PDB file of C-alpha atoms in Angstrom:
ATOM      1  CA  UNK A 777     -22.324   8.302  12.112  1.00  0.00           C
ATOM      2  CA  UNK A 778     -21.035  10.584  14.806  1.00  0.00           C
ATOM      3  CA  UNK A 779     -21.625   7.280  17.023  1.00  0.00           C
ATOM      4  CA  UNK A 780     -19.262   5.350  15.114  1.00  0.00           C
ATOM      5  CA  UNK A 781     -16.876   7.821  14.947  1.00  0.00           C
ATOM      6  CA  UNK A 782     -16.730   7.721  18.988  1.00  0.00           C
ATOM      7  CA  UNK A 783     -16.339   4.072  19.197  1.00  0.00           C
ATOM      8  CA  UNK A 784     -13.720   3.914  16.745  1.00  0.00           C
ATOM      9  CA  UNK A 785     -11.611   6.786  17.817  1.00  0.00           C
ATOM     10  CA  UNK A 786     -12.167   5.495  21.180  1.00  0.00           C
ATOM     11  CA  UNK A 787     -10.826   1.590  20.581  1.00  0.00           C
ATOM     12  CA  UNK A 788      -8.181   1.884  17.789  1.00  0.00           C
ATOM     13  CA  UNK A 789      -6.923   5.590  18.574  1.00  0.00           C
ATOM     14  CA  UNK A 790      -6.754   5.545  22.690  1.00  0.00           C
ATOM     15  CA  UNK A 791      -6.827   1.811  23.611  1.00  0.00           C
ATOM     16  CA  UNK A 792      -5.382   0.008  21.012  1.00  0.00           C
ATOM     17  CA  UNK A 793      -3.237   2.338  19.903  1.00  0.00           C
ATOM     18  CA  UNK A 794      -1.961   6.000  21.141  1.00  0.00           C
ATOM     19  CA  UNK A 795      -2.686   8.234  18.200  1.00  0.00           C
ATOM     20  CA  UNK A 796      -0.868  11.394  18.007  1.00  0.00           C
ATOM     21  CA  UNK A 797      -2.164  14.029  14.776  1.00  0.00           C
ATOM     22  CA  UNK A 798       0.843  16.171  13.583  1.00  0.00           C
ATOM     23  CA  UNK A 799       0.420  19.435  11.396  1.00  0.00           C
ATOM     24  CA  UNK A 800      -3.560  18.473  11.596  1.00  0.00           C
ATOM     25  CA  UNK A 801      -3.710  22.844  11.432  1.00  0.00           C
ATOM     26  CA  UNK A 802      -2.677  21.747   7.109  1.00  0.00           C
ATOM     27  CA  UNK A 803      -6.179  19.963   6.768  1.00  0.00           C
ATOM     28  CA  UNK A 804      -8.476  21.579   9.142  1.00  0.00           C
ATOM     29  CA  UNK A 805      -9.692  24.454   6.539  1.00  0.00           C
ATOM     30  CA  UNK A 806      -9.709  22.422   3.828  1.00  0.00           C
ATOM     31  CA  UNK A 807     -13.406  21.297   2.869  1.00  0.00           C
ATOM     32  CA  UNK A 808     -12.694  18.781  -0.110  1.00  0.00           C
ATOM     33  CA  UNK A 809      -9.928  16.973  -0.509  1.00  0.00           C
ATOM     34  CA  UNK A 810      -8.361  13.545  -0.954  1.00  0.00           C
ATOM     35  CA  UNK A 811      -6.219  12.186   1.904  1.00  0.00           C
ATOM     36  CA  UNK A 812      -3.758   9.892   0.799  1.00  0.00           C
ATOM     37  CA  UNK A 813      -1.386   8.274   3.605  1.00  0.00           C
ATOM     38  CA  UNK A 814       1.320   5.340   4.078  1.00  0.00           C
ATOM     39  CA  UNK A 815      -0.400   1.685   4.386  1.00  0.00           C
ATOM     40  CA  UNK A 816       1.065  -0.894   6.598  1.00  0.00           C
ATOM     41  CA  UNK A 817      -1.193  -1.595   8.980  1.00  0.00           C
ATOM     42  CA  UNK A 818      -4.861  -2.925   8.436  1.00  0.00           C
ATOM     43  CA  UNK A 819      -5.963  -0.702  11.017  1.00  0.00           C
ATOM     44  CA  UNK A 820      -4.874   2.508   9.442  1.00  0.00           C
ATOM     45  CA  UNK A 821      -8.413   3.308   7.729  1.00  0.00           C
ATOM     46  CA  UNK A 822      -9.518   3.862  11.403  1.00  0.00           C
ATOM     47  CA  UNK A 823      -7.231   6.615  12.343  1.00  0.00           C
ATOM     48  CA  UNK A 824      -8.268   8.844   9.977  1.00  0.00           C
ATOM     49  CA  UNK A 825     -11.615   8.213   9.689  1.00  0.00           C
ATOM     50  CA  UNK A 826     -11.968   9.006  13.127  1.00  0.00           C
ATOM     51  CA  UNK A 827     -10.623  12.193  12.894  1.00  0.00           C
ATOM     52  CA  UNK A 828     -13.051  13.587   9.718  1.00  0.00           C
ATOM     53  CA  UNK A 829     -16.970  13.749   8.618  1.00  0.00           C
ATOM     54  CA  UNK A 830     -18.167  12.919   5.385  1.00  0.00           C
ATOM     55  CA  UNK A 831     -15.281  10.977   4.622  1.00  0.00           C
ATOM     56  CA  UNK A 832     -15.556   8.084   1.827  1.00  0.00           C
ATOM     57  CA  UNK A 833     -13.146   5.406   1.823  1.00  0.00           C
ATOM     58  CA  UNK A 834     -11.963   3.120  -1.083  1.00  0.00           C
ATOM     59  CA  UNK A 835     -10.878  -0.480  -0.105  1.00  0.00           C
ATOM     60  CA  UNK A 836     -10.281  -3.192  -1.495  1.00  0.00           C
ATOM     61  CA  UNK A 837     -13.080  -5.015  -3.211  1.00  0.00           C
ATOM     62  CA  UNK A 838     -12.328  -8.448  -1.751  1.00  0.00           C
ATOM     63  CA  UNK A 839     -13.586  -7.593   2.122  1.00  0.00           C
ATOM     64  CA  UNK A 840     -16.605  -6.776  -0.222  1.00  0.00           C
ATOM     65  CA  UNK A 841     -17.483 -10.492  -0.289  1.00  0.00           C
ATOM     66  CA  UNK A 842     -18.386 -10.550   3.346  1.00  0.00           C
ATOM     67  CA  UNK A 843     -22.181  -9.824   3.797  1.00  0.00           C
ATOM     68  CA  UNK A 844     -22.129  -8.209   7.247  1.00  0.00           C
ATOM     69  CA  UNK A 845     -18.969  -6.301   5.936  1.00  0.00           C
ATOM     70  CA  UNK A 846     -20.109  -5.226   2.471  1.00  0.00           C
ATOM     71  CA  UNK A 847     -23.195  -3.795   4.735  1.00  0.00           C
ATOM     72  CA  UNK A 848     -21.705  -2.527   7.058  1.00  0.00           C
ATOM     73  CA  UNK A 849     -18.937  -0.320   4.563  1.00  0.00           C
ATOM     74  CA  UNK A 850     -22.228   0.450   2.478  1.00  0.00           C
ATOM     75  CA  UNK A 851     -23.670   2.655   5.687  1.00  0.00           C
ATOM     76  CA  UNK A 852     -20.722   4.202   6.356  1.00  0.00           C
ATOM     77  CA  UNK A 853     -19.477   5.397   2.566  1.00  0.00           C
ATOM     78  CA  UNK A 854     -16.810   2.516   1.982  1.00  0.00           C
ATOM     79  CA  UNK A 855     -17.009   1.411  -1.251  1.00  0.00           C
ATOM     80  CA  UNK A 856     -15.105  -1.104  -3.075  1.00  0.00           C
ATOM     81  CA  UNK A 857     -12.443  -1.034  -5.589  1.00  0.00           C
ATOM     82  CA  UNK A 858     -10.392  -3.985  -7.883  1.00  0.00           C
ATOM     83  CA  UNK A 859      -7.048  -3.853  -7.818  1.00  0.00           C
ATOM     84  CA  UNK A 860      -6.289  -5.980 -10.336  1.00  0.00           C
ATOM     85  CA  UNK A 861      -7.105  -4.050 -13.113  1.00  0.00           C
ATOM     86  CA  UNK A 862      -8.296  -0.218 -13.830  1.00  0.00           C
ATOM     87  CA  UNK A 863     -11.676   0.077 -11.822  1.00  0.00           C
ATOM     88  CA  UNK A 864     -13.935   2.392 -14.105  1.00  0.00           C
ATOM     89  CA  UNK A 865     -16.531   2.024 -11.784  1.00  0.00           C
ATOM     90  CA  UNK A 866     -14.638   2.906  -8.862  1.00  0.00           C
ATOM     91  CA  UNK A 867     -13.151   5.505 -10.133  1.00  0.00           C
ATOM     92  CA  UNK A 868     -15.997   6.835 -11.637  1.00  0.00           C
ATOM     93  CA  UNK A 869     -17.984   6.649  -8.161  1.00  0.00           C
ATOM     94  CA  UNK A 870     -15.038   8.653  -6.783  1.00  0.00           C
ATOM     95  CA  UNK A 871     -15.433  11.674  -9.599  1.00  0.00           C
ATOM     96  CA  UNK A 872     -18.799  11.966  -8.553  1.00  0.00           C
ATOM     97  CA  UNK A 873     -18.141  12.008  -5.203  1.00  0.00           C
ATOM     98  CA  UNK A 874     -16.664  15.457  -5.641  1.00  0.00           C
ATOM     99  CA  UNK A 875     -18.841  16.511  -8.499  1.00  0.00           C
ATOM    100  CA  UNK A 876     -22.602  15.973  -7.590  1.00  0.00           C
ATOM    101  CA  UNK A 877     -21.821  16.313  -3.791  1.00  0.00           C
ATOM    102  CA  UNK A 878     -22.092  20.044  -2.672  1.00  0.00           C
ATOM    103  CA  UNK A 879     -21.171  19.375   0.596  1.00  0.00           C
ATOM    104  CA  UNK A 880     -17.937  19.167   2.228  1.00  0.00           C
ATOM    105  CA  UNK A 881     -16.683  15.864   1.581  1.00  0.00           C
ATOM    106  CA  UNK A 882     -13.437  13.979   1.708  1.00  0.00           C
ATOM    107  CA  UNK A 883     -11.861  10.811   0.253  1.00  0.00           C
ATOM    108  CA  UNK A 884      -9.427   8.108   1.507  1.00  0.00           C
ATOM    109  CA  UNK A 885      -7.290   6.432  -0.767  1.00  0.00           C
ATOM    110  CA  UNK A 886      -4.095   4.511  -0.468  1.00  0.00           C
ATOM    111  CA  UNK A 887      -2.290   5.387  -3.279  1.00  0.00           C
ATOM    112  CA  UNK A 888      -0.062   1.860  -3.277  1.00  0.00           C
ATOM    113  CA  UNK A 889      -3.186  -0.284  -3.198  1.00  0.00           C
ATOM    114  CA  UNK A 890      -1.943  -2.877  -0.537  1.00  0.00           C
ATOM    115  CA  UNK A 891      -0.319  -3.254   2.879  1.00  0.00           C
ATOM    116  CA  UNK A 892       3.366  -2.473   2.617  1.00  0.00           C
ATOM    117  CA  UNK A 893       4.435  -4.635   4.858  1.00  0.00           C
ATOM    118  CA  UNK A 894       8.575  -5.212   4.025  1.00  0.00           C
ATOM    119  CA  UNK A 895      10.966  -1.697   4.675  1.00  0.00           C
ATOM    120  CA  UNK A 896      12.609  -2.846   0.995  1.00  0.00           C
ATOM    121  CA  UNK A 897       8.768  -2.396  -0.970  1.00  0.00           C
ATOM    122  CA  UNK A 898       8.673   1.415   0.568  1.00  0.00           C
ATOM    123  CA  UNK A 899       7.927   3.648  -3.217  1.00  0.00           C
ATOM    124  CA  UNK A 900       8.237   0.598  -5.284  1.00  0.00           C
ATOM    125  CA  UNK A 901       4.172   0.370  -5.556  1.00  0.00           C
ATOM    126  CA  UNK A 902       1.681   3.347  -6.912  1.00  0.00           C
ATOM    127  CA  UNK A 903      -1.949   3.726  -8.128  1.00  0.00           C
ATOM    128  CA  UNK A 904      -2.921   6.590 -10.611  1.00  0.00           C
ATOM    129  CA  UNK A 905      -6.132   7.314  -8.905  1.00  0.00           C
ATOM    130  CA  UNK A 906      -5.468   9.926  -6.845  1.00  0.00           C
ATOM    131  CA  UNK A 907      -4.009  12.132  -9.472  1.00  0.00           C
ATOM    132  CA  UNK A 908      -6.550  11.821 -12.000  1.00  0.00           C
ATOM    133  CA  UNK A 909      -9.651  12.324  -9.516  1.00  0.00           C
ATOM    134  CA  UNK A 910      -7.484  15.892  -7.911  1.00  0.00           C
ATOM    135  CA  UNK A 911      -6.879  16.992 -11.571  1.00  0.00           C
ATOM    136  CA  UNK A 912     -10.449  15.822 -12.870  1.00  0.00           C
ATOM    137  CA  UNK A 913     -12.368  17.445  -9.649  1.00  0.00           C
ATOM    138  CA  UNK A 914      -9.656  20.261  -9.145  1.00  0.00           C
ATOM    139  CA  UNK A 915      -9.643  19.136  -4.892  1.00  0.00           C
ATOM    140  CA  UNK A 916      -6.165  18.664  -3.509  1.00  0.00           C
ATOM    141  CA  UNK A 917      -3.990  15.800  -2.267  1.00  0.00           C
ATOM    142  CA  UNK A 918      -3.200  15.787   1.358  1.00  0.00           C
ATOM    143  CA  UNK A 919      -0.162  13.211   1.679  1.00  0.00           C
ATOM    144  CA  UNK A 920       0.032  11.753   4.828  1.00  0.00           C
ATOM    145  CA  UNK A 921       2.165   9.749   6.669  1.00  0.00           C
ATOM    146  CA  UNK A 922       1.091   6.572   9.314  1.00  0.00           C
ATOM    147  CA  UNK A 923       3.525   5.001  12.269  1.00  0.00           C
ATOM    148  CA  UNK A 924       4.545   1.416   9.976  1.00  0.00           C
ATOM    149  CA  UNK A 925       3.400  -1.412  11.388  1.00  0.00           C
ATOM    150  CA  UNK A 926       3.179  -0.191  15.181  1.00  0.00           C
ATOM    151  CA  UNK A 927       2.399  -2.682  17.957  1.00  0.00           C
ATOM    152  CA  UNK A 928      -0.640  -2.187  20.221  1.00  0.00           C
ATOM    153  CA  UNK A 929      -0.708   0.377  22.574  1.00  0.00           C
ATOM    154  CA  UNK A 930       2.393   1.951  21.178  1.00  0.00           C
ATOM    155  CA  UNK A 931       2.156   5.519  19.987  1.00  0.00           C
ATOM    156  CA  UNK A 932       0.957   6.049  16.114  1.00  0.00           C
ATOM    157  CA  UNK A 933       1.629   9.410  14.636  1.00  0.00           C
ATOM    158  CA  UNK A 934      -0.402  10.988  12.125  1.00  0.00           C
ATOM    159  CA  UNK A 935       1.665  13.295  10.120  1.00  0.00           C
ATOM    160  CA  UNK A 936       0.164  15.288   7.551  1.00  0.00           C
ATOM    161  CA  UNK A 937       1.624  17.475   4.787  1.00  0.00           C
ATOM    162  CA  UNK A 938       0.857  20.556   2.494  1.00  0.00           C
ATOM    163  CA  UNK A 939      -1.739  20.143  -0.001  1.00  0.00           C
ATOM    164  CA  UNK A 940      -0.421  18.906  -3.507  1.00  0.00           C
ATOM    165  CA  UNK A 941      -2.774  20.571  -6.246  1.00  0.00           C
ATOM    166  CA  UNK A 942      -2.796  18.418  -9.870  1.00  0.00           C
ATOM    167  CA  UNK A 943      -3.273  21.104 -13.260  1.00  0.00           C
ATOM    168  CA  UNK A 944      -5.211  19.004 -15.527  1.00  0.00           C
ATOM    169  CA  UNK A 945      -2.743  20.536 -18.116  1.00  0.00           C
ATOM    170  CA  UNK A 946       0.117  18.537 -16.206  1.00  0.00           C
ATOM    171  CA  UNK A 947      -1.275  15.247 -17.094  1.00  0.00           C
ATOM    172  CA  UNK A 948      -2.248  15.237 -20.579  1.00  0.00           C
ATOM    173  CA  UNK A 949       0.340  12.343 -21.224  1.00  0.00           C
ATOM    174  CA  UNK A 950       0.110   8.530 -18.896  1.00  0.00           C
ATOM    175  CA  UNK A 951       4.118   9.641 -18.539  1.00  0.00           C
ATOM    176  CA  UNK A 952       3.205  12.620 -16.791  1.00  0.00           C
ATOM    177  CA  UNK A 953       0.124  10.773 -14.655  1.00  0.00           C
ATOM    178  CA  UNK A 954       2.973   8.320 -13.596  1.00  0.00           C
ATOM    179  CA  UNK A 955       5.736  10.737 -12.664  1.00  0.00           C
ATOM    180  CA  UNK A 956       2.963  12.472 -10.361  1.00  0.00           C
ATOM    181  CA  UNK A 957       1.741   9.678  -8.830  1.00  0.00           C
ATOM    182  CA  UNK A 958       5.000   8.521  -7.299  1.00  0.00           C
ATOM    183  CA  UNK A 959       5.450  12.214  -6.511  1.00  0.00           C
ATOM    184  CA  UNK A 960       2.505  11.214  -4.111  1.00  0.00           C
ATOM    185  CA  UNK A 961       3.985   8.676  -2.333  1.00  0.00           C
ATOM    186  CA  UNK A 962       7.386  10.311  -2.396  1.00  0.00           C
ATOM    187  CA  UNK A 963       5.758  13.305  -0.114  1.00  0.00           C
ATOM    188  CA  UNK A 964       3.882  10.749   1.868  1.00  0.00           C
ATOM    189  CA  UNK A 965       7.050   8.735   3.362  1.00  0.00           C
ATOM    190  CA  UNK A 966       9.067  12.571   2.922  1.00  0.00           C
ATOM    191  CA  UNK A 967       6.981  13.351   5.834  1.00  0.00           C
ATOM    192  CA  UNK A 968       8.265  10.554   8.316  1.00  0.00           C
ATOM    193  CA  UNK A 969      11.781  12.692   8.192  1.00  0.00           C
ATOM    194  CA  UNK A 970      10.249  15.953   9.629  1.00  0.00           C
ATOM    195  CA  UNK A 971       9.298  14.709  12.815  1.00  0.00           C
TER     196      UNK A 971
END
C-alpha cells in the first residue's frame, strides 16, 4: 500500500501535476472522517489519496466493468457505487466502514457524483451520502477544495476546510438532508475564495 502511495504521489502530484496542500494542519489530527472535495478532473482521486492511509474511495460503478480495474480498486479499498439511483449497498458498505472498523480510517466521496466540467454546473449537482453516513457514524465532513480542471504540470492546490459535524437530530426530515448536503458543496467551492 505504502508502495502505491509513492508511485502515485510521485507521478500525478510532482510530475504531472505540482500539488500544493493548504490548511492540511485542519485534517492531520483527525482519525475518521469523510473527505469530500470539488470534482473536475479525473485525476483528483489521486491527490488525496496520496496524501492519507486507510483511505476508502467510492467511484463510480461503471470503471467497475473493467477486470484489471475492478481488481485493481478491490486491493486498494475502492469500491463501487450507482449513480443512477440510491445505492443501498454502497452506502451500506460505507456505514460499516466506520462502524466495524476500529482503526483509523477515512472515506472519499464526491458529493456531486460526476466531473463538473462547465463553470455554469458549479452547486447545481449534490448527493445525500455524505450527510447521512457523518450523522449515522457521528465522523465529520472535511470539505475540500481541488484546482478545476488544471493542465499538466501546472500547480493544483489542495485546500481544505474546518470539519462540518451532522446531529442526527438535524436530519430527521429528506428537507433537512437536502439543505445540508448543498451546505457541503457550498463550503467546498467557499474555500477557493480564501486563498
Amino acid at each position: 500500500m505504502n508502495f502505491m502511495k509513492s508511485v502515485v504521489n510521485l507521478i500525478f502530484c510532482k510530475i504531472l501535476y505540482k500539488v500544493e496542500y493548504i490548511n492540511f494542519e485542519k485534517i492531520e489530527n483527525i482519525k475518521r472522517c469523510i473527505i469530500c472535495p470539488n470534482h473536475s478532473n479525473v485525476f483528483d482521486p489521486t491527490f488525496i489519496y496520496a496524501k492519507f492511509d486507510n483511505l476508502f474511495i467510492m467511484a463510480k460503478s461503471e470503471l467497475f466493468k473493467n477486470k484489471f480495474l475492478k481488481w485493481l480498486f478491490t486491493k486498494y479499498n475502492i469500491f463501487p457505487t450507482n449513480r443512477e439511483k440510491v445505492d443501498f449497498k454502497s452506502l451500506a458498505y460505507s456505514l460499516e466502514i466506520f462502524k466495524n472498523n476500529d482503526k483509523d480510517v477515512k472515506l472519499l466521496m464526491f458529493p456531486e457524483g460526476r466531473v463538473i466540467k462547465k463553470k455554469e454546473d458549479i452547486g447545481k449537482y449534490y448527493r445525500k451520502g455524505a450527510v447521512f453516513i457523518s450523522a449515522n457514524c457521528d465522523v465529520p465532513i472535511i470539505p475540500v477544495f481541488i484546482t478545476r480542471r488544471p493542465k499538466f504540470f501546472t500547480k493544483v492546490k489542495v485546500i481544505f476546510g474546518n470539519p462540518i459535524y451532522i446531529d442526527k437530530n438535524s436530519i430527521s426530515s429528506k428537507l433537512q438532508v437536502k439543505e445540508q448536503s448543498k451546505k457541503i458543496i457550498d463550503e467546498i467551492y467557499n474555500l477557493d475564495k480564501f486563498v
